[in-house]
């Protein structure tokens, strides 16, 4: 069975500092991994995804994520946080061996960037 | 271009009533998903439709929940005999249909069951 975990309910970081939002997963086959962001009073938006290839993927708004197969992780990172990055972040996974298009989302991590 | 739209944006109903939630996906998207987001919780998968294949209903929490997709486009999620625990934001998403395509989400329908 596929699963995903976001161990932190909330992450606080000072503006200008690097940020990391953690995500770990469990699948039988190869994972398809995604990050989505939900800004206040706005819908969920796609940030980036890992399908195959380079372990470091770059996405919207300066975010990037590193796929680590040995640690089964896909942490979201940004070198310098902005107050406007404050939002709810979701990691999602699909197991390529599952035979289904079903995605499992994590419980979300609230990022708070302090000015 | 137009994104995913959902209606109504808000729905308040009394316990025991039936409700219908509508989703208009992006034109040309063959995959359509329904999720439920309860306050303080993550996204709970409900059902997805992919092209002409049988839908995956494995996430529907009870037989009070059903969904259909007509003509490969518009989808309706129906909740019969609503309960207070059904109160949540119901999100619809669509994608191009490849197994690794990202999903585009609608703004959601906030359902409140009194």
PDB file of C-alpha atoms in Angstrom, chain A residues 32 34 36 38 42-46 49 51 88 90 94 99-108, chain B residues 33 35 37 40-43 45 48 50 56 58-59 91 97-103 105-107:
ATOM      1  CA  UNK A  32       5.576   9.693  -8.539  1.00  0.00           C
ATOM      2  CA  UNK A  34       4.283  15.962  -5.989  1.00  0.00           C
ATOM      3  CA  UNK A  36       1.118  21.376  -3.852  1.00  0.00           C
ATOM      4  CA  UNK A  38      -2.646  26.128  -0.665  1.00  0.00           C
ATOM      5  CA  UNK A  42      -7.145  30.146  -2.637  1.00  0.00           C
ATOM      6  CA  UNK A  43      -7.241  26.731  -4.226  1.00  0.00           C
ATOM      7  CA  UNK A  44      -4.484  24.140  -4.253  1.00  0.00           C
ATOM      8  CA  UNK A  45      -1.740  24.840  -6.766  1.00  0.00           C
ATOM      9  CA  UNK A  46       0.870  22.525  -8.219  1.00  0.00           C
ATOM     10  CA  UNK A  49       6.916  16.887  -9.285  1.00  0.00           C
ATOM     11  CA  UNK A  51       8.771  11.319 -12.034  1.00  0.00           C
ATOM     12  CA  UNK A  88      -0.248  25.125   3.652  1.00  0.00           C
ATOM     13  CA  UNK A  90       0.903  19.151   0.753  1.00  0.00           C
ATOM     14  CA  UNK A  94       1.392   7.697  -6.463  1.00  0.00           C
ATOM     15  CA  UNK A  99      -2.199  -0.003 -11.340  1.00  0.00           C
ATOM     16  CA  UNK A 100      -4.310   2.922 -10.196  1.00  0.00           C
ATOM     17  CA  UNK A 101      -4.334   6.660 -10.791  1.00  0.00           C
ATOM     18  CA  UNK A 102      -5.077   7.232  -7.123  1.00  0.00           C
ATOM     19  CA  UNK A 103      -2.865   9.711  -5.279  1.00  0.00           C
ATOM     20  CA  UNK A 104      -2.310   9.801  -1.553  1.00  0.00           C
ATOM     21  CA  UNK A 105      -1.864  13.217   0.034  1.00  0.00           C
ATOM     22  CA  UNK A 106      -0.105  13.987   3.289  1.00  0.00           C
ATOM     23  CA  UNK A 107      -1.836  15.811   6.110  1.00  0.00           C
ATOM     24  CA  UNK A 108      -0.159  19.077   5.192  1.00  0.00           C
TER      25      UNK A 108
ATOM     26  CA  UNK B  33     -10.793  13.459  -8.920  1.00  0.00           C
ATOM     27  CA  UNK B  35     -11.316  14.863  -2.459  1.00  0.00           C
ATOM     28  CA  UNK B  37     -10.701  18.316   3.185  1.00  0.00           C
ATOM     29  CA  UNK B  40      -7.221  20.759  10.071  1.00  0.00           C
ATOM     30  CA  UNK B  41      -6.972  17.590   8.031  1.00  0.00           C
ATOM     31  CA  UNK B  42      -5.300  16.647   4.813  1.00  0.00           C
ATOM     32  CA  UNK B  43      -6.934  15.691   1.566  1.00  0.00           C
ATOM     33  CA  UNK B  45      -9.343  10.767  -1.657  1.00  0.00           C
ATOM     34  CA  UNK B  48     -11.586   9.309  -9.545  1.00  0.00           C
ATOM     35  CA  UNK B  50     -10.237   8.213 -15.959  1.00  0.00           C
ATOM     36  CA  UNK B  56     -12.125   4.022  -8.664  1.00  0.00           C
ATOM     37  CA  UNK B  58     -12.364   3.009  -3.139  1.00  0.00           C
ATOM     38  CA  UNK B  59     -12.287   6.237  -1.126  1.00  0.00           C
ATOM     39  CA  UNK B  91     -12.427  19.574  -3.804  1.00  0.00           C
ATOM     40  CA  UNK B  97      -4.784  11.810 -17.825  1.00  0.00           C
ATOM     41  CA  UNK B  98      -1.265  10.469 -17.879  1.00  0.00           C
ATOM     42  CA  UNK B  99      -0.376   8.687 -14.669  1.00  0.00           C
ATOM     43  CA  UNK B 100       2.188  11.334 -13.737  1.00  0.00           C
ATOM     44  CA  UNK B 101       0.332  14.494 -14.718  1.00  0.00           C
ATOM     45  CA  UNK B 102      -0.237  17.136 -12.085  1.00  0.00           C
ATOM     46  CA  UNK B 103      -3.750  17.886 -10.938  1.00  0.00           C
ATOM     47  CA  UNK B 105      -7.826  21.939  -8.415  1.00  0.00           C
ATOM     48  CA  UNK B 106     -11.079  23.812  -8.243  1.00  0.00           C
ATOM     49  CA  UNK B 107     -11.869  26.301  -5.462  1.00  0.00           C
TER      50      UNK B 107
END
